């Protein structure tokens, strides 16, 4: 009952000081709202992203070189079957793929994202369908019909959520499959449109599947040591039977599902959570200052209540209750702001950086976090003022003239310290945001070494079921390029296994004439003859690839200047031979993997911004898997030639779909700049909120200071001080607080900026320009916040000021 009485009293007090209370509630709402919005994303993306049963027991088998980063979790069909036959640590083992699945017979052909798996695959994941059933081992019987299960998003997109799709037959990869079920929205295992069970047999590649991701459900109680003991002999035997498929020195282990499929912005989200933590501390300092000012104004009331016998803890409890009520009101508004903020954050999240299964929303766990943070915040900003106010004595209160203010030097120092803290935290946040902006600007201004305008990119996935022979796929791609290169509106076209500057697959390279202890990895680009011309990559010496090189599958290669610097420091690269061992392995299986260097081209940002490897350009007819087209358009907007390109492709094969259509500029924006833009925007928004709260705090302290010094200002003006003297007095006091906050904050910013070293590119951790800009901005905003109180003080009437005392 006492708590209810204190709550009612708190509400009356809030109504009585509505302006101050509104400022406090808004400050709390901004801090709690920002923290809740980011936590909702963290919870959905990192803490609980997957809906699968007992997800921690779902593990991948990793084989890694202890001296290198990364691990192998993909295996051939034969390797999977061997692991399945010999391992004993799993209750079940399955595989998954990211496969192209061609859907025909229902209008225009469509390329679907498929997941080929075993007949126990969906059962192992432990999630029931929302309609129909999943496939089971019984569906693998010799006389059973071929079945498939649809992903939720594909079901909604293509069939409008019609449950009648169960039982319908779809032509997938040339085979009629009956739809037996639809998975729920969060079941996005490998992001598939369709799940296809297939028989995996030794020496076979069903529906063109050669490589798989192996996933197992671990038996309870199996330790890491037991897992390695079980798996290592299997991998050693596989390594002996397939030399070069595994590192010479390797470590076998297990990776959880979350470790195997992590968020691409995990680090950024944790740092953003820390950033909104600073914002919340600024909000707490701000509210603490406001409550201290209000409490000091009630000094006489508190002193009298203490004098008549009220226990000090009772007054502290009441003041804390007022803080909690303010916090709860701020929390309610903050949750609304968090919902809006969460939606805004999701619009700027870079594509392909969060698990498809993630469910980001404001639900009970997030609300529990918000409520707990609210109570903690109330204690942080409410306890100090409550203790400070209840220390006042009746004598001090009466000596103050009955004005209800007992603010002494100690209280003034406390409020100044809170402002210094706010300013210092704002410096840290603004400096972090400044570094993110500098990194974004550096990336946007980076010279990529390629043409980026007038280029259209797309993928022409030639189905393994319709083009089972790799040589036939390469021939078909050459015919397509020949037609495109003679089509009006198209300047030239070329093919690769990826697009510049997004990187490509890499492999170790050996130079027989210059053996090295360790074979460095280089980017391989299996390209057509016009690829260097399409991207305007300058030839430095020798020659480029010719149509004869491609048509006759010549073992020649063009290398980048970075490759020459790495392997031929004396520059004598032309005419030398290199060896690429991976080309001897399936699916390429070249008898001779030696290539002669015939040309040297300029370096490009072929691997994005961070990872710049040497690059090789070899005829795509040697590898026979290139299907990523780049088309240089005569028009300024390359998208205008897309209908023409589609018509040319369908004139060659009317059932051939076209996917992943983008301009090169759009790919750069989405895949290279999006994460930097995400960091810059969110750090910038939270920093501006922190700066705003700090400015409010400075204004509140200076306004209170002018109010407390009314008598002093009146005396000064009566003795001849003019308005500018009062401005200097007030602005000087605010300037000292700003200077102290800037000094502390700059040191803290330099220290904390080291946490951002992997997120900032071409921007130094100690960046004088950024720190200088932050200091200028804070001084400008801080002095502007001091100006209004100074203006009010300069306009005081000396006689009225003295009479009020």
PDB file of N, CA, C and O in Angstrom, residues 173 205-210 461-476 587 589 623-625 653 656:
ATOM      1  N   UNK A 173      13.759 -29.345 -62.443  1.00  0.00           N
ATOM      2  CA  UNK A 173      14.939 -29.954 -63.071  1.00  0.00           C
ATOM      3  C   UNK A 173      14.541 -31.111 -63.992  1.00  0.00           C
ATOM      4  O   UNK A 173      15.205 -32.146 -64.063  1.00  0.00           O
ATOM      5  N   UNK A 205      26.351 -38.128 -58.944  1.00  0.00           N
ATOM      6  CA  UNK A 205      26.054 -36.733 -58.628  1.00  0.00           C
ATOM      7  C   UNK A 205      24.595 -36.472 -58.953  1.00  0.00           C
ATOM      8  O   UNK A 205      24.267 -35.996 -60.055  1.00  0.00           O
ATOM      9  N   UNK A 206      23.677 -36.811 -58.053  1.00  0.00           N
ATOM     10  CA  UNK A 206      22.239 -36.679 -58.362  1.00  0.00           C
ATOM     11  C   UNK A 206      21.866 -35.226 -58.630  1.00  0.00           C
ATOM     12  O   UNK A 206      22.195 -34.334 -57.850  1.00  0.00           O
ATOM     13  N   UNK A 207      21.215 -35.030 -59.778  1.00  0.00           N
ATOM     14  CA  UNK A 207      20.788 -33.696 -60.216  1.00  0.00           C
ATOM     15  C   UNK A 207      21.946 -32.706 -60.205  1.00  0.00           C
ATOM     16  O   UNK A 207      21.789 -31.520 -59.903  1.00  0.00           O
ATOM     17  N   UNK A 208      23.137 -33.192 -60.522  1.00  0.00           N
ATOM     18  CA  UNK A 208      24.315 -32.333 -60.612  1.00  0.00           C
ATOM     19  C   UNK A 208      24.931 -31.964 -59.283  1.00  0.00           C
ATOM     20  O   UNK A 208      25.844 -31.134 -59.237  1.00  0.00           O
ATOM     21  N   UNK A 209      24.469 -32.556 -58.173  1.00  0.00           N
ATOM     22  CA  UNK A 209      25.011 -32.227 -56.855  1.00  0.00           C
ATOM     23  C   UNK A 209      26.361 -32.912 -56.680  1.00  0.00           C
ATOM     24  O   UNK A 209      26.439 -34.149 -56.670  1.00  0.00           O
ATOM     25  N   UNK A 210      27.420 -32.123 -56.538  1.00  0.00           N
ATOM     26  CA  UNK A 210      28.756 -32.677 -56.303  1.00  0.00           C
ATOM     27  C   UNK A 210      29.235 -32.392 -54.884  1.00  0.00           C
ATOM     28  O   UNK A 210      29.887 -33.213 -54.271  1.00  0.00           O
ATOM     29  N   UNK A 461      22.290 -19.321 -65.398  1.00  0.00           N
ATOM     30  CA  UNK A 461      22.633 -20.632 -64.812  1.00  0.00           C
ATOM     31  C   UNK A 461      22.215 -21.777 -65.724  1.00  0.00           C
ATOM     32  O   UNK A 461      21.034 -22.104 -65.833  1.00  0.00           O
ATOM     33  N   UNK A 462      23.185 -22.371 -66.363  1.00  0.00           N
ATOM     34  CA  UNK A 462      22.902 -23.505 -67.234  1.00  0.00           C
ATOM     35  C   UNK A 462      22.759 -24.749 -66.380  1.00  0.00           C
ATOM     36  O   UNK A 462      23.701 -25.184 -65.724  1.00  0.00           O
ATOM     37  N   UNK A 463      21.576 -25.320 -66.378  1.00  0.00           N
ATOM     38  CA  UNK A 463      21.243 -26.427 -65.497  1.00  0.00           C
ATOM     39  C   UNK A 463      22.096 -27.666 -65.790  1.00  0.00           C
ATOM     40  O   UNK A 463      22.315 -28.027 -66.950  1.00  0.00           O
ATOM     41  N   UNK A 464      22.583 -28.294 -64.696  1.00  0.00           N
ATOM     42  CA  UNK A 464      23.355 -29.533 -64.859  1.00  0.00           C
ATOM     43  C   UNK A 464      22.515 -30.648 -65.471  1.00  0.00           C
ATOM     44  O   UNK A 464      23.041 -31.522 -66.165  1.00  0.00           O
ATOM     45  N   UNK A 465      21.209 -30.630 -65.210  1.00  0.00           N
ATOM     46  CA  UNK A 465      20.356 -31.694 -65.747  1.00  0.00           C
ATOM     47  C   UNK A 465      20.110 -31.506 -67.249  1.00  0.00           C
ATOM     48  O   UNK A 465      19.953 -32.484 -67.970  1.00  0.00           O
ATOM     49  N   UNK A 466      20.079 -30.270 -67.695  1.00  0.00           N
ATOM     50  CA  UNK A 466      19.838 -30.012 -69.116  1.00  0.00           C
ATOM     51  C   UNK A 466      21.138 -29.871 -69.906  1.00  0.00           C
ATOM     52  O   UNK A 466      21.161 -30.029 -71.118  1.00  0.00           O
ATOM     53  N   UNK A 467      22.215 -29.502 -69.203  1.00  0.00           N
ATOM     54  CA  UNK A 467      23.538 -29.408 -69.824  1.00  0.00           C
ATOM     55  C   UNK A 467      24.509 -30.235 -68.993  1.00  0.00           C
ATOM     56  O   UNK A 467      25.365 -29.696 -68.276  1.00  0.00           O
ATOM     57  N   UNK A 468      24.376 -31.557 -69.010  1.00  0.00           N
ATOM     58  CA  UNK A 468      25.179 -32.395 -68.120  1.00  0.00           C
ATOM     59  C   UNK A 468      26.665 -32.370 -68.435  1.00  0.00           C
ATOM     60  O   UNK A 468      27.491 -32.617 -67.558  1.00  0.00           O
ATOM     61  N   UNK A 469      27.046 -32.066 -69.674  1.00  0.00           N
ATOM     62  CA  UNK A 469      28.450 -32.051 -70.042  1.00  0.00           C
ATOM     63  C   UNK A 469      28.994 -30.640 -69.902  1.00  0.00           C
ATOM     64  O   UNK A 469      28.455 -29.693 -70.472  1.00  0.00           O
ATOM     65  N   UNK A 470      30.083 -30.498 -69.125  1.00  0.00           N
ATOM     66  CA  UNK A 470      30.646 -29.169 -68.890  1.00  0.00           C
ATOM     67  C   UNK A 470      31.127 -28.536 -70.190  1.00  0.00           C
ATOM     68  O   UNK A 470      31.045 -27.307 -70.355  1.00  0.00           O
ATOM     69  N   UNK A 471      31.657 -29.343 -71.101  1.00  0.00           N
ATOM     70  CA  UNK A 471      32.097 -28.784 -72.369  1.00  0.00           C
ATOM     71  C   UNK A 471      30.954 -28.166 -73.139  1.00  0.00           C
ATOM     72  O   UNK A 471      31.114 -27.127 -73.787  1.00  0.00           O
ATOM     73  N   UNK A 472      29.789 -28.807 -73.089  1.00  0.00           N
ATOM     74  CA  UNK A 472      28.613 -28.275 -73.783  1.00  0.00           C
ATOM     75  C   UNK A 472      28.185 -26.951 -73.166  1.00  0.00           C
ATOM     76  O   UNK A 472      27.755 -26.042 -73.885  1.00  0.00           O
ATOM     77  N   UNK A 473      28.303 -26.822 -71.848  1.00  0.00           N
ATOM     78  CA  UNK A 473      27.949 -25.553 -71.200  1.00  0.00           C
ATOM     79  C   UNK A 473      28.867 -24.432 -71.679  1.00  0.00           C
ATOM     80  O   UNK A 473      28.422 -23.315 -71.940  1.00  0.00           O
ATOM     81  N   UNK A 474      30.167 -24.716 -71.769  1.00  0.00           N
ATOM     82  CA  UNK A 474      31.116 -23.696 -72.226  1.00  0.00           C
ATOM     83  C   UNK A 474      30.841 -23.310 -73.675  1.00  0.00           C
ATOM     84  O   UNK A 474      30.898 -22.125 -74.041  1.00  0.00           O
ATOM     85  N   UNK A 475      30.519 -24.292 -74.519  1.00  0.00           N
ATOM     86  CA  UNK A 475      30.206 -23.995 -75.916  1.00  0.00           C
ATOM     87  C   UNK A 475      28.944 -23.140 -76.022  1.00  0.00           C
ATOM     88  O   UNK A 475      28.875 -22.198 -76.826  1.00  0.00           O
ATOM     89  N   UNK A 476      27.935 -23.483 -75.228  1.00  0.00           N
ATOM     90  CA  UNK A 476      26.694 -22.709 -75.243  1.00  0.00           C
ATOM     91  C   UNK A 476      26.955 -21.269 -74.821  1.00  0.00           C
ATOM     92  O   UNK A 476      26.405 -20.324 -75.408  1.00  0.00           O
ATOM     93  N   UNK A 587      35.584 -30.553 -60.203  1.00  0.00           N
ATOM     94  CA  UNK A 587      35.029 -31.092 -61.453  1.00  0.00           C
ATOM     95  C   UNK A 587      35.849 -30.762 -62.694  1.00  0.00           C
ATOM     96  O   UNK A 587      35.490 -31.173 -63.794  1.00  0.00           O
ATOM     97  N   UNK A 589      39.388 -31.321 -63.451  1.00  0.00           N
ATOM     98  CA  UNK A 589      40.160 -32.517 -63.787  1.00  0.00           C
ATOM     99  C   UNK A 589      41.027 -32.332 -65.033  1.00  0.00           C
ATOM    100  O   UNK A 589      40.979 -33.138 -65.967  1.00  0.00           O
ATOM    101  N   UNK A 623      37.866 -24.265 -67.472  1.00  0.00           N
ATOM    102  CA  UNK A 623      37.158 -24.653 -66.246  1.00  0.00           C
ATOM    103  C   UNK A 623      35.696 -24.988 -66.535  1.00  0.00           C
ATOM    104  O   UNK A 623      35.087 -25.830 -65.869  1.00  0.00           O
ATOM    105  N   UNK A 624      35.097 -24.298 -67.478  1.00  0.00           N
ATOM    106  CA  UNK A 624      33.764 -24.632 -67.997  1.00  0.00           C
ATOM    107  C   UNK A 624      32.632 -24.490 -66.971  1.00  0.00           C
ATOM    108  O   UNK A 624      31.681 -25.260 -66.971  1.00  0.00           O
ATOM    109  N   UNK A 625      32.757 -23.511 -66.078  1.00  0.00           N
ATOM    110  CA  UNK A 625      31.679 -23.272 -65.108  1.00  0.00           C
ATOM    111  C   UNK A 625      31.247 -21.805 -65.080  1.00  0.00           C
ATOM    112  O   UNK A 625      30.408 -21.428 -64.270  1.00  0.00           O
ATOM    113  N   UNK A 653      17.736 -20.600 -76.060  1.00  0.00           N
ATOM    114  CA  UNK A 653      17.103 -21.641 -75.242  1.00  0.00           C
ATOM    115  C   UNK A 653      15.893 -21.005 -74.567  1.00  0.00           C
ATOM    116  O   UNK A 653      16.042 -20.221 -73.617  1.00  0.00           O
ATOM    117  N   UNK A 656      15.517 -21.123 -70.724  1.00  0.00           N
ATOM    118  CA  UNK A 656      16.647 -20.688 -69.895  1.00  0.00           C
ATOM    119  C   UNK A 656      16.297 -19.424 -69.106  1.00  0.00           C
ATOM    120  O   UNK A 656      16.040 -18.377 -69.695  1.00  0.00           O
TER     121      UNK A 656
END
